Amino acid sequence: SQPLLDENGALVGDWCVGASILRVPTGQYRGVYLTWVEEVGRGEGLGKFYQKIMISKISSPWQLKGESGVVTTPTQRWEFKGSSKTHPRVVEGGTAVYGDHGEIYLTYSGSGYWSDYGLGQLTLRRKDGDYADPLVTASWVKYAKNPIFTAVGSENLRGAGHATFLKDERGK
């Protein structure tokens, strides 16, 4: 596996997983971006140990181009399930899904996979047809009714998947 490097070739972070590609097709922020998950506060206790989904434009699948930004951190109650002094508040994954009318959704996993894992959804804001800056947290709308998929209530099923999506027989 290739380590993630900043634009100067230095290693990015101590811990990063769940890399995924996101494309902004038009406008001022047009380009290919990488999302990944970083960890904050390991060993610092409940509520201080969490994950965050990061984003940056890229020049190659393993080399960032310019500044990075935070897409989201755990802020909703369902994202705290399974967290403890030794287990983080979880947001991870970050798979881009594209709507028929140019919408860009980011679907992510939340809660610990060892608990009531679910999938949440964010949408990149648009104004007058142009996309907002994907590096700015406020550019992403986090749905109040998250999670959109969950395994809650099942005795024999854990997890709702890890934000992987396939096309149906019509290519949608």
mmCIF file of C-alpha atoms in Angstrom:
data_model
loop_
_atom_site.group_PDB
_atom_site.id
_atom_site.type_symbol
_atom_site.label_atom_id
_atom_site.label_comp_id
_atom_site.label_asym_id
_atom_site.label_seq_id
_atom_site.Cartn_x
_atom_site.Cartn_y
_atom_site.Cartn_z
ATOM 1 C CA SER A 1 0.000 0.000 0.000
ATOM 2 C CA GLN A 2 1.104 3.550 -0.771
ATOM 3 C CA PRO A 3 1.300 6.048 2.128
ATOM 4 C CA LEU A 4 -0.613 9.328 1.846
ATOM 5 C CA LEU A 5 1.730 12.265 1.168
ATOM 6 C CA ASP A 6 1.229 16.020 1.300
ATOM 7 C CA GLU A 7 2.159 18.229 -1.669
ATOM 8 C CA ASN A 8 5.772 18.363 -0.423
ATOM 9 C CA GLY A 9 6.068 14.572 -0.149
ATOM 10 C CA ALA A 10 5.817 14.379 3.669
ATOM 11 C CA LEU A 11 3.641 11.720 5.309
ATOM 12 C CA VAL A 12 0.118 12.860 6.239
ATOM 13 C CA GLY A 13 -0.959 12.101 9.810
ATOM 14 C CA ASP A 14 -0.161 9.216 12.091
ATOM 15 C CA TRP A 15 -3.334 7.360 11.220
ATOM 16 C CA CYS A 16 -5.495 7.571 8.122
ATOM 17 C CA VAL A 17 -7.870 4.996 6.629
ATOM 18 C CA GLY A 18 -10.905 4.678 4.385
ATOM 19 C CA ALA A 19 -9.654 6.699 1.423
ATOM 20 C CA SER A 20 -12.161 7.416 -1.343
ATOM 21 C CA ILE A 21 -12.319 9.623 -4.443
ATOM 22 C CA LEU A 22 -14.793 12.492 -4.871
ATOM 23 C CA ARG A 23 -15.151 14.485 -8.093
ATOM 24 C CA VAL A 24 -16.476 18.034 -8.372
ATOM 25 C CA PRO A 25 -17.385 18.255 -12.082
ATOM 26 C CA THR A 26 -17.723 22.007 -12.676
ATOM 27 C CA GLY A 27 -17.170 25.454 -11.250
ATOM 28 C CA GLN A 28 -14.550 27.156 -9.149
ATOM 29 C CA TYR A 29 -13.787 23.997 -7.117
ATOM 30 C CA ARG A 30 -13.722 21.607 -10.070
ATOM 31 C CA GLY A 31 -11.321 18.720 -9.554
ATOM 32 C CA VAL A 32 -10.597 15.350 -8.030
ATOM 33 C CA TYR A 33 -10.490 15.098 -4.249
ATOM 34 C CA LEU A 34 -9.505 12.419 -1.778
ATOM 35 C CA THR A 35 -11.462 11.819 1.415
ATOM 36 C CA TRP A 36 -9.999 9.831 4.293
ATOM 37 C CA VAL A 37 -10.456 9.348 8.013
ATOM 38 C CA GLU A 38 -8.126 10.667 10.697
ATOM 39 C CA GLU A 39 -8.202 9.938 14.399
ATOM 40 C CA VAL A 40 -7.976 12.510 17.188
ATOM 41 C CA GLY A 41 -7.305 12.094 20.919
ATOM 42 C CA ARG A 42 -6.375 8.413 21.280
ATOM 43 C CA GLY A 43 -5.887 7.732 24.979
ATOM 44 C CA GLU A 44 -7.472 11.033 26.063
ATOM 45 C CA GLY A 45 -10.778 9.578 27.275
ATOM 46 C CA LEU A 46 -14.468 9.529 26.473
ATOM 47 C CA GLY A 47 -15.592 12.311 24.150
ATOM 48 C CA LYS A 48 -12.032 13.403 23.359
ATOM 49 C CA PHE A 49 -11.270 10.337 21.199
ATOM 50 C CA TYR A 50 -12.994 10.613 17.828
ATOM 51 C CA GLN A 51 -12.585 10.328 14.081
ATOM 52 C CA LYS A 52 -12.978 12.995 11.418
ATOM 53 C CA ILE A 53 -13.456 12.772 7.668
ATOM 54 C CA MET A 54 -10.818 14.828 5.862
ATOM 55 C CA ILE A 55 -10.699 16.065 2.249
ATOM 56 C CA SER A 56 -8.065 17.484 -0.082
ATOM 57 C CA LYS A 57 -7.563 18.021 -3.788
ATOM 58 C CA ILE A 58 -5.073 15.515 -5.161
ATOM 59 C CA SER A 59 -2.385 15.407 -7.837
ATOM 60 C CA SER A 60 -2.238 11.571 -7.713
ATOM 61 C CA PRO A 61 -4.129 8.909 -5.723
ATOM 62 C CA TRP A 62 -1.535 9.190 -2.937
ATOM 63 C CA GLN A 63 -0.382 12.850 -3.182
ATOM 64 C CA LEU A 64 -2.384 15.776 -1.842
ATOM 65 C CA LYS A 65 -2.439 19.116 -3.650
ATOM 66 C CA GLY A 66 -2.784 22.130 -1.359
ATOM 67 C CA GLU A 67 -4.621 22.464 1.925
ATOM 68 C CA SER A 68 -6.833 19.818 3.543
ATOM 69 C CA GLY A 69 -10.171 20.419 5.194
ATOM 70 C CA VAL A 70 -12.517 18.653 7.582
ATOM 71 C CA VAL A 71 -15.775 17.391 6.058
ATOM 72 C CA THR A 72 -17.340 16.243 9.329
ATOM 73 C CA THR A 73 -16.761 15.070 12.883
ATOM 74 C CA PRO A 74 -19.156 13.124 15.139
ATOM 75 C CA THR A 75 -21.848 15.606 16.179
ATOM 76 C CA GLN A 76 -25.024 13.530 16.171
ATOM 77 C CA ARG A 77 -26.040 11.229 19.009
ATOM 78 C CA TRP A 78 -26.130 8.082 16.818
ATOM 79 C CA GLU A 79 -22.443 8.656 15.912
ATOM 80 C CA PHE A 80 -21.499 8.296 19.607
ATOM 81 C CA LYS A 81 -22.836 4.726 19.993
ATOM 82 C CA GLY A 82 -20.137 2.290 20.989
ATOM 83 C CA SER A 83 -17.691 5.007 22.059
ATOM 84 C CA SER A 84 -15.792 4.638 25.314
ATOM 85 C CA LYS A 85 -12.417 5.566 26.778
ATOM 86 C CA THR A 86 -10.823 3.067 24.385
ATOM 87 C CA HIS A 87 -13.228 3.258 21.404
ATOM 88 C CA PRO A 88 -13.665 6.478 19.370
ATOM 89 C CA ARG A 89 -16.758 8.350 18.336
ATOM 90 C CA VAL A 90 -16.977 7.191 14.749
ATOM 91 C CA VAL A 91 -17.405 8.803 11.345
ATOM 92 C CA GLU A 92 -15.598 6.918 8.611
ATOM 93 C CA GLY A 93 -15.731 5.992 4.977
ATOM 94 C CA GLY A 94 -16.958 8.861 2.896
ATOM 95 C CA THR A 95 -18.196 7.372 -0.368
ATOM 96 C CA ALA A 96 -19.346 9.901 -2.972
ATOM 97 C CA VAL A 97 -22.727 9.307 -4.604
ATOM 98 C CA TYR A 98 -23.826 11.555 -7.476
ATOM 99 C CA GLY A 99 -27.435 12.603 -8.107
ATOM 100 C CA ASP A 100 -29.203 12.906 -11.441
ATOM 101 C CA HIS A 101 -29.201 16.714 -11.186
ATOM 102 C CA GLY A 102 -25.559 17.236 -10.184
ATOM 103 C CA GLU A 103 -25.979 16.641 -6.444
ATOM 104 C CA ILE A 104 -22.922 15.366 -4.605
ATOM 105 C CA TYR A 105 -23.717 13.251 -1.573
ATOM 106 C CA LEU A 106 -21.171 11.796 0.818
ATOM 107 C CA THR A 107 -22.337 8.683 2.585
ATOM 108 C CA TYR A 108 -20.360 7.663 5.654
ATOM 109 C CA SER A 109 -20.382 5.097 8.429
ATOM 110 C CA GLY A 110 -21.061 6.181 11.975
ATOM 111 C CA SER A 111 -21.160 4.513 15.389
ATOM 112 C CA GLY A 112 -18.734 1.715 16.091
ATOM 113 C CA TYR A 113 -19.050 -1.366 13.889
ATOM 114 C CA TRP A 114 -19.180 -3.258 17.199
ATOM 115 C CA SER A 115 -22.395 -1.408 18.109
ATOM 116 C CA ASP A 116 -25.343 -0.093 16.064
ATOM 117 C CA TYR A 117 -23.341 0.817 12.972
ATOM 118 C CA GLY A 118 -25.255 2.974 10.521
ATOM 119 C CA LEU A 119 -24.825 5.087 7.425
ATOM 120 C CA GLY A 120 -25.222 8.843 7.451
ATOM 121 C CA GLN A 121 -25.460 11.280 4.574
ATOM 122 C CA LEU A 122 -24.081 14.728 3.801
ATOM 123 C CA THR A 123 -24.719 16.915 0.742
ATOM 124 C CA LEU A 124 -22.311 19.421 -0.773
ATOM 125 C CA ARG A 125 -24.067 22.811 -0.942
ATOM 126 C CA ARG A 126 -24.666 24.568 -4.259
ATOM 127 C CA LYS A 127 -25.562 28.154 -5.009
ATOM 128 C CA ASP A 128 -26.658 29.305 -8.455
ATOM 129 C CA GLY A 129 -25.456 25.963 -9.859
ATOM 130 C CA ASP A 130 -21.910 26.281 -8.509
ATOM 131 C CA TYR A 131 -20.587 23.970 -5.806
ATOM 132 C CA ALA A 132 -19.441 25.274 -2.449
ATOM 133 C CA ASP A 133 -15.838 24.750 -1.358
ATOM 134 C CA PRO A 134 -15.637 21.051 -0.357
ATOM 135 C CA LEU A 135 -12.722 21.810 2.016
ATOM 136 C CA VAL A 136 -14.994 23.864 4.293
ATOM 137 C CA THR A 137 -17.085 21.967 6.866
ATOM 138 C CA ALA A 138 -19.991 24.444 6.521
ATOM 139 C CA SER A 139 -20.240 23.517 2.812
ATOM 140 C CA TRP A 140 -21.591 20.102 3.815
ATOM 141 C CA VAL A 141 -25.195 19.676 4.985
ATOM 142 C CA LYS A 142 -25.495 16.843 7.512
ATOM 143 C CA TYR A 143 -28.994 15.384 7.544
ATOM 144 C CA ALA A 144 -30.845 15.730 10.839
ATOM 145 C CA LYS A 145 -32.567 12.368 10.210
ATOM 146 C CA ASN A 146 -29.309 10.387 10.065
ATOM 147 C CA PRO A 147 -28.621 7.509 10.008
ATOM 148 C CA ILE A 148 -30.232 6.768 6.657
ATOM 149 C CA PHE A 149 -29.481 3.011 6.993
ATOM 150 C CA THR A 150 -29.032 1.076 10.225
ATOM 151 C CA ALA A 151 -29.156 -2.416 11.720
ATOM 152 C CA VAL A 152 -30.775 -1.269 14.971
ATOM 153 C CA GLY A 153 -33.249 -3.797 16.337
ATOM 154 C CA SER A 154 -31.675 -6.898 14.854
ATOM 155 C CA GLU A 155 -30.281 -9.488 17.254
ATOM 156 C CA ASN A 156 -28.218 -11.290 14.627
ATOM 157 C CA LEU A 157 -27.094 -8.465 12.339
ATOM 158 C CA ARG A 158 -24.411 -5.882 12.990
ATOM 159 C CA GLY A 159 -23.682 -3.044 10.685
ATOM 160 C CA ALA A 160 -25.458 -1.583 7.711
ATOM 161 C CA GLY A 161 -22.484 -1.875 5.401
ATOM 162 C CA HIS A 162 -19.564 0.414 4.862
ATOM 163 C CA ALA A 163 -20.937 2.988 2.405
ATOM 164 C CA THR A 164 -20.351 0.945 -0.751
ATOM 165 C CA PHE A 165 -22.841 1.485 -3.542
ATOM 166 C CA LEU A 166 -23.489 -0.401 -6.769
ATOM 167 C CA LYS A 167 -25.493 0.572 -9.843
ATOM 168 C CA ASP A 168 -28.814 -1.115 -10.574
ATOM 169 C CA GLU A 169 -29.620 -2.870 -13.865
ATOM 170 C CA ARG A 170 -30.512 0.503 -15.463
ATOM 171 C CA GLY A 171 -27.138 1.983 -14.504
ATOM 172 C CA LYS A 172 -28.596 4.222 -11.780
#
